[in-house]
Backbone as a ProteinNet text record, in pm:
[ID]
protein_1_A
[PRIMARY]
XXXXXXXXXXXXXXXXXXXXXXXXXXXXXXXXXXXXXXXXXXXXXXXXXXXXXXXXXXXXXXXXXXXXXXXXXXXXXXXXXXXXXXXXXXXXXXXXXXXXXXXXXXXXXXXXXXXXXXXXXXXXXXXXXXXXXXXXXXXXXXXXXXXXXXXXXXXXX
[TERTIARY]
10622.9	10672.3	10566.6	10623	10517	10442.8	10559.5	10518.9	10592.2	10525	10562.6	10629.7	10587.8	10572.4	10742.5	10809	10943.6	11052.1	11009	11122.2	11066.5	11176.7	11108.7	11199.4	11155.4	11229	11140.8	11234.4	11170.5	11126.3	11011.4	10962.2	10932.4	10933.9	10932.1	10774.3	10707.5	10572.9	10520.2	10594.9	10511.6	10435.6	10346.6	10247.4	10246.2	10259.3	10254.9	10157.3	10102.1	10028.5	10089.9	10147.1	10284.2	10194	10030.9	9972.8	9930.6	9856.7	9808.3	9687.4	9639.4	9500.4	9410.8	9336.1	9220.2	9153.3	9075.1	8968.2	9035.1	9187	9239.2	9322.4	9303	9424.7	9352.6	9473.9	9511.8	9467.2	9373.2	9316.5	9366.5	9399.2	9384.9	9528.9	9635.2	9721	9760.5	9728.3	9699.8	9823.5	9865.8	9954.4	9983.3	9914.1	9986.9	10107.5	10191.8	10327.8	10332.2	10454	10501.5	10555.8	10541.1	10577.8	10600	10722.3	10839.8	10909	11009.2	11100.5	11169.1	11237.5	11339.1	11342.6	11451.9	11476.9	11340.2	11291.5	11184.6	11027.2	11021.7	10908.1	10850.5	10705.1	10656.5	10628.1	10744.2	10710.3	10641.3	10563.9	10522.4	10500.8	10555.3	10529.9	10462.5	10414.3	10355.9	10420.2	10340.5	10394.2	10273	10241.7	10139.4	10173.1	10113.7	10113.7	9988	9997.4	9841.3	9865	9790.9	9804.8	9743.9	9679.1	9632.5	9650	9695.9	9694.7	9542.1	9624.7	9484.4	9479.3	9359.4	9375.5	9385	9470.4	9523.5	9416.3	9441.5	9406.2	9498	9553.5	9639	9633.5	9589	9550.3	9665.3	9648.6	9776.5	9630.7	9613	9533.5	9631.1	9580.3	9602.7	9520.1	9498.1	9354.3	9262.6	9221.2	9110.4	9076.5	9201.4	9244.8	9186.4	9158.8	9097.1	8946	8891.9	8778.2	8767.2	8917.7	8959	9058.5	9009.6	9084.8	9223.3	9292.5	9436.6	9501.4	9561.8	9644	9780.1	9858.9	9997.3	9971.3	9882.1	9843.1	9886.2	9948.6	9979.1	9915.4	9916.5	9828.1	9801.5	9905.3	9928.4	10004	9996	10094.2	10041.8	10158.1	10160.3	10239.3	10150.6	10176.1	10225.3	10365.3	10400	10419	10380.4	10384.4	10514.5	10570.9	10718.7	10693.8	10763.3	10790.5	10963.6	11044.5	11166.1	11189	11268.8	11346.3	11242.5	11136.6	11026.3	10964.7	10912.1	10797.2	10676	10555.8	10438.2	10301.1	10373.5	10203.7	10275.9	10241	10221.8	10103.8	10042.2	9916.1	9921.1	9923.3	9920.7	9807.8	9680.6	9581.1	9494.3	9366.1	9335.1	9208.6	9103.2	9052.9	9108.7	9244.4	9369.1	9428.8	9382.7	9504	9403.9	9293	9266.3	9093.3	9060.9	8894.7	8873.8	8872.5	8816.2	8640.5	8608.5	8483.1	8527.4	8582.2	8612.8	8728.2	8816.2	8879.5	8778.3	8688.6	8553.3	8497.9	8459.1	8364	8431.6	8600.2	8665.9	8669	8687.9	8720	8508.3	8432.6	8307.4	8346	8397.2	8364.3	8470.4	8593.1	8687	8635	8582.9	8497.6	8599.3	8637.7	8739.5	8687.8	8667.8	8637.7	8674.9	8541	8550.5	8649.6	8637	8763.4	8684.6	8727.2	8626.9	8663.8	8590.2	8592.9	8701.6	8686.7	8803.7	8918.1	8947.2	9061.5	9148.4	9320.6	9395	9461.9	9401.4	9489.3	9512.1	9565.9	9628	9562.5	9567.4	9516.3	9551.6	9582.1	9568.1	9533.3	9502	9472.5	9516.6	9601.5	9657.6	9657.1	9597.3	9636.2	9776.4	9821.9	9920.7	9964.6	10085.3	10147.6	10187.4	10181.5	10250.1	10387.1	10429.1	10595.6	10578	10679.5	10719.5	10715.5	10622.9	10593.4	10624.9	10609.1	10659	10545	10526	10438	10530.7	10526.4	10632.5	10511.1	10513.5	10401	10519.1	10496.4	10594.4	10497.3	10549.4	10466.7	10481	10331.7	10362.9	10411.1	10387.4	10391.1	10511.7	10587.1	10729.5	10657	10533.1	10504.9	10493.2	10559.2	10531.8	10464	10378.3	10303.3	10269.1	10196.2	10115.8	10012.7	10035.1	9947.1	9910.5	9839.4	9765	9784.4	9851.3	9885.6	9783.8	9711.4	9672.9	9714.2	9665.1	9704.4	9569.9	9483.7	9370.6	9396.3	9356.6	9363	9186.1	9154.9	8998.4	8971.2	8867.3	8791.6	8763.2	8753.9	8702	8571.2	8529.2	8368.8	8287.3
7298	7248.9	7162.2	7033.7	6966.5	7036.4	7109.4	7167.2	7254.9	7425.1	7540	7577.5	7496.4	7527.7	7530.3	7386	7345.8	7396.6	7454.9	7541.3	7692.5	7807.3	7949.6	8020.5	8155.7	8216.4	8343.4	8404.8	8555.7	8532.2	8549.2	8578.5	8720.5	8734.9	8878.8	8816.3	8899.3	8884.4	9014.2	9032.6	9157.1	9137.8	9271	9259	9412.3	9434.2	9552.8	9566	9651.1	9646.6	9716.5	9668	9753.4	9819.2	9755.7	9829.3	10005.2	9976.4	10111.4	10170.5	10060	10103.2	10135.4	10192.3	10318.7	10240.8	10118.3	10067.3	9932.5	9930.3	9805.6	9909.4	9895.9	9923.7	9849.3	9829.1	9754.9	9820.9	9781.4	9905.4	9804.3	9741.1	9642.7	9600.4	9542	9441.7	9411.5	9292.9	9218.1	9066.6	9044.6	8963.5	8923	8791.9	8760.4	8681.6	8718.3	8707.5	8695.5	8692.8	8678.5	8830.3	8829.5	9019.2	9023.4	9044.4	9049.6	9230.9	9207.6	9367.9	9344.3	9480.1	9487.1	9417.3	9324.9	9252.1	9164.2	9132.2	9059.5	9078.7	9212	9318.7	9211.8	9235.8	9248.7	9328	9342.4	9435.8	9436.4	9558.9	9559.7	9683.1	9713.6	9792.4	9821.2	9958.6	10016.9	10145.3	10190.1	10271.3	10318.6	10445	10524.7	10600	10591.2	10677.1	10744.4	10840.4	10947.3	11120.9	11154	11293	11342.4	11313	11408.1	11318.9	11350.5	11281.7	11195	11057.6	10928.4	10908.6	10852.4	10823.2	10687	10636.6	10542.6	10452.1	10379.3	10276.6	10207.3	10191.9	10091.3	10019.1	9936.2	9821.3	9707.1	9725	9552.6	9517.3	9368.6	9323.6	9213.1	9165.2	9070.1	9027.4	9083.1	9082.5	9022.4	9079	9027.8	8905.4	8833.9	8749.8	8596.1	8623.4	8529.3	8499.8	8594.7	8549.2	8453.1	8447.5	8360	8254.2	8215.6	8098.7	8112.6	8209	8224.9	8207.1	8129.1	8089.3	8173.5	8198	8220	8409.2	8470.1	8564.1	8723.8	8821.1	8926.5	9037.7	9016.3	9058.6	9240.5	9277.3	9452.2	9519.4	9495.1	9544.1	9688.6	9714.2	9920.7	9882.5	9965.6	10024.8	10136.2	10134.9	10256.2	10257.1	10404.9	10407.5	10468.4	10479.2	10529.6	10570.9	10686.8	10724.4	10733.8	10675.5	10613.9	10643.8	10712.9	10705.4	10758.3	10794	10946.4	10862.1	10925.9	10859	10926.1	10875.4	10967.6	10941.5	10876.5	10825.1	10675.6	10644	10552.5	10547.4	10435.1	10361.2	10256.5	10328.4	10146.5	10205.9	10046.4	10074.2	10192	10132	10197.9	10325	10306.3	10417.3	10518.2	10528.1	10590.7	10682.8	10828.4	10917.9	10987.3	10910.2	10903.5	10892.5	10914.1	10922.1	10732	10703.3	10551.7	10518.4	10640.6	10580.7	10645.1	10702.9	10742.3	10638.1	10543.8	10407.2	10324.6	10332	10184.7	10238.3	10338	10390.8	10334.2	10358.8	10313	10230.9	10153	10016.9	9969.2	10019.5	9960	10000.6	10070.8	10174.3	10031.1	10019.6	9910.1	9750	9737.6	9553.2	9508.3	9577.3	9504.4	9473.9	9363.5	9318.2	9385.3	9401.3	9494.8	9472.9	9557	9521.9	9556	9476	9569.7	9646	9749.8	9857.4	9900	9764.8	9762.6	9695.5	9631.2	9593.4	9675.7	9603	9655.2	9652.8	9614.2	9665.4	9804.8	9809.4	9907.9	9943.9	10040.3	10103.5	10273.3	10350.4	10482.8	10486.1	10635.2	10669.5	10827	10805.2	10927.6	10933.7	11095.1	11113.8	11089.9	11034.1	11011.7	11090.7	11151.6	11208.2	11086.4	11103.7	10964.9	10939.2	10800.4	10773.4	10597.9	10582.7	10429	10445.8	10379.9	10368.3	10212.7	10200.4	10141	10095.8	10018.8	9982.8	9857.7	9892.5	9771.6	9795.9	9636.4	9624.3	9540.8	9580.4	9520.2	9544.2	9478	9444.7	9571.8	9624	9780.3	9722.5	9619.8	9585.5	9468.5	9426	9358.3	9159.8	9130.8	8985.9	9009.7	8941.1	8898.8	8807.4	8811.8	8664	8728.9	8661.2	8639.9	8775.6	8874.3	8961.3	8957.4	9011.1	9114.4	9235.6	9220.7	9416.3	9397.6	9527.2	9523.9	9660.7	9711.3	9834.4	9827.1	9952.9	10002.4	10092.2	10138.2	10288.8	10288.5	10352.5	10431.9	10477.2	10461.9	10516.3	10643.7	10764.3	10867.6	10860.7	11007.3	10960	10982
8060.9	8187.4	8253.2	8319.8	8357.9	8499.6	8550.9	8690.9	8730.2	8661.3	8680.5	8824.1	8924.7	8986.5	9086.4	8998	9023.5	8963.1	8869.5	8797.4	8741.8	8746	8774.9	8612.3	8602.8	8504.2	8451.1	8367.2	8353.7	8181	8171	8051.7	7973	7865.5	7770.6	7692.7	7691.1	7588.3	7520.3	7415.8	7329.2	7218.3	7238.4	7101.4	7033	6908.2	6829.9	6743	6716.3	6578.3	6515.5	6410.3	6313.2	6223	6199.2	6017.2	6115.2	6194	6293.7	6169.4	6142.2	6109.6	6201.4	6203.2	6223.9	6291.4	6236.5	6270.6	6441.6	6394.9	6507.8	6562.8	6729.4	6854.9	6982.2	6997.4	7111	7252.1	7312.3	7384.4	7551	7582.9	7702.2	7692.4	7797	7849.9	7924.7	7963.8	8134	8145.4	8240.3	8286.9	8434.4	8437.1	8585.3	8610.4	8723.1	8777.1	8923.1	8945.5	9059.7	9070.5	9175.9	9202.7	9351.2	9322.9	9427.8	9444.5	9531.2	9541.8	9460	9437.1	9379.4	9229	9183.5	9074	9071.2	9159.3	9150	9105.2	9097.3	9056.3	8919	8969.6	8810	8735.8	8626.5	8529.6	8365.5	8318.9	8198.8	8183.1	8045.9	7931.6	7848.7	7795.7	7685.7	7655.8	7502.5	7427.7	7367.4	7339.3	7283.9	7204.1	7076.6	6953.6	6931.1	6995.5	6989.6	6999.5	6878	6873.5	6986.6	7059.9	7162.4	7322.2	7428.6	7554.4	7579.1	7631.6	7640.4	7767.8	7853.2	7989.3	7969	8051.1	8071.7	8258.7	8227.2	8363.1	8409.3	8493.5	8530.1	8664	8682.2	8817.3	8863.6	8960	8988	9128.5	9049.4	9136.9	9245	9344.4	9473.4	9557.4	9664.5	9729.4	9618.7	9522.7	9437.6	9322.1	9402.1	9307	9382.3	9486.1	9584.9	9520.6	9438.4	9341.1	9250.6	9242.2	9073.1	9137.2	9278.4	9339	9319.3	9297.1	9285	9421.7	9449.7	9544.1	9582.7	9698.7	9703.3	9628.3	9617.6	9562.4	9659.6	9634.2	9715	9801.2	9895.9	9984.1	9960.6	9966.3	9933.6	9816.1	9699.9	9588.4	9552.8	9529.5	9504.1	9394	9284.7	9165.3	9125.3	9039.6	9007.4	8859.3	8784.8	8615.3	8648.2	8508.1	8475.6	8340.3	8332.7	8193.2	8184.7	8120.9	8128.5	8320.8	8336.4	8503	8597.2	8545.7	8596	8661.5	8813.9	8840.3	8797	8698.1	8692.4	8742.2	8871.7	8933.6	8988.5	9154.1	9225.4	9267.1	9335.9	9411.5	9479	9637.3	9706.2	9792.6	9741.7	9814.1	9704.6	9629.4	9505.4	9564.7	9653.4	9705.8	9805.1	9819.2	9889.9	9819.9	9829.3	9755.6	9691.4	9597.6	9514.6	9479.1	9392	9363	9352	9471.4	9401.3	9308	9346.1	9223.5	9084.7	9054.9	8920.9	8873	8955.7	8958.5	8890.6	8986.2	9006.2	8838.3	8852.6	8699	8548.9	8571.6	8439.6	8426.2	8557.7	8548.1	8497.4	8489.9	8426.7	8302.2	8245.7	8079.6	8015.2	8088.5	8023.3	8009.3	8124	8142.1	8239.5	8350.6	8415	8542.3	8578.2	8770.1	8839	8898.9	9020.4	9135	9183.2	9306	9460	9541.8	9662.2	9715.8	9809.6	9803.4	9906.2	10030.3	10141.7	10078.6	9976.3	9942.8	9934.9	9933.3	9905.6	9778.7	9672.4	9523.8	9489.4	9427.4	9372.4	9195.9	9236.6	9060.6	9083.5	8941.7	8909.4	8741.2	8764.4	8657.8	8583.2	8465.7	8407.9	8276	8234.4	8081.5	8076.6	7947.3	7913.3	7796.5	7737.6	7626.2	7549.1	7393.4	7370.9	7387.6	7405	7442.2	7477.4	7551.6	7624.3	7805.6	7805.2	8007.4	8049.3	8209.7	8230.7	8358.9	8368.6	8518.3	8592.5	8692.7	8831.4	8920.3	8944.2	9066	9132.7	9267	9408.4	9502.5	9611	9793.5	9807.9	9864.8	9962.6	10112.4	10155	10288.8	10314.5	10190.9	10191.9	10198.3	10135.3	10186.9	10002.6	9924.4	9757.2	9766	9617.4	9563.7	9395.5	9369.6	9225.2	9228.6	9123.2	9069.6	8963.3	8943	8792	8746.2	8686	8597.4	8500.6	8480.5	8380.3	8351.1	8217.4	8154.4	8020.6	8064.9	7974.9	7909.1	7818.8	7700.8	7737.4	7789.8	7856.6	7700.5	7649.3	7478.2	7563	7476.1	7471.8	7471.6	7554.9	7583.5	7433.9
[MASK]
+++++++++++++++++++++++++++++++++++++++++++++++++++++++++++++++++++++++++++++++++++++++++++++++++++++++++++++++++++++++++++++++++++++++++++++++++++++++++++++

């Protein structure tokens, strides 16, 4: 497109590793969008094949996106995981609820930009069983723009 900017649409982007050798997994997946209510949500998916429960990371950046000159970017997005209809963990506002230095700590063990400390992104963190999840980032405060989902698999210590 010469200019994303004039014409809009919903994209699908998956990646599998079908061999599930030992030595390759997919430990990281990040995507920025537009993240709106409702139908407008940005959403993304994963799926875990692990004999034993993994901690997971999951961030929707906004606020912190003003680092990376991102423009039109969402001021307050709250993150929620899903395991099909289930809710298993929301976050609006990432040191809220929640241990934000054990947030801040994974987010060093993974390599992921820091976030500040008064911001308002959103992040949690949960062992997971293996299956198919679901992360929707939407406005906690009803103003949409451009986020960052990401989704980590945390290595064992």
């Amino acid at each position: 497109l010469s200019n994303p900017r004039e014409s809009g649409g919903i994209a699908l982007f998956e990646v599998y590793d079908a061999l599930s050798l030992n030595e390759i997994r997919l430990i990281n997946l990040s995507t920025r969008g537009f993240a709106g209510s409702g139908e407008m949500a940005l959403i993304a998916g994963f799926t875990l094949n692990e004999a034993v429960p993994r901690r997971v990371l999951v961030r929707a950046a906004g606020p912190s996106l003003v680092d990376f000159d991102v423009v039109d970017r969402i001021l307050d997005p709250k993150v929620t995981l899903f395991a099909g209809d289930h809710v298993v963990a929301t976050n609006d506002d990432w040191t809220v609820g929640q241990d934000g230095a054990l947030i801040a700590s994974l987010g060093d063990i993974v390599g992921a930009f820091g976030f500040d400390p008064d911001s308002s992104d959103a992040a949690l963190t949960r062992y997971l069983d293996s299956g198919s999840y679901t992360v929707m980032v939407e406005p906690a405060d009803g103003s949409a723009g451009i986020a960052l989902v990401e989704i980590y698999v945390v290595p064992d210590p």
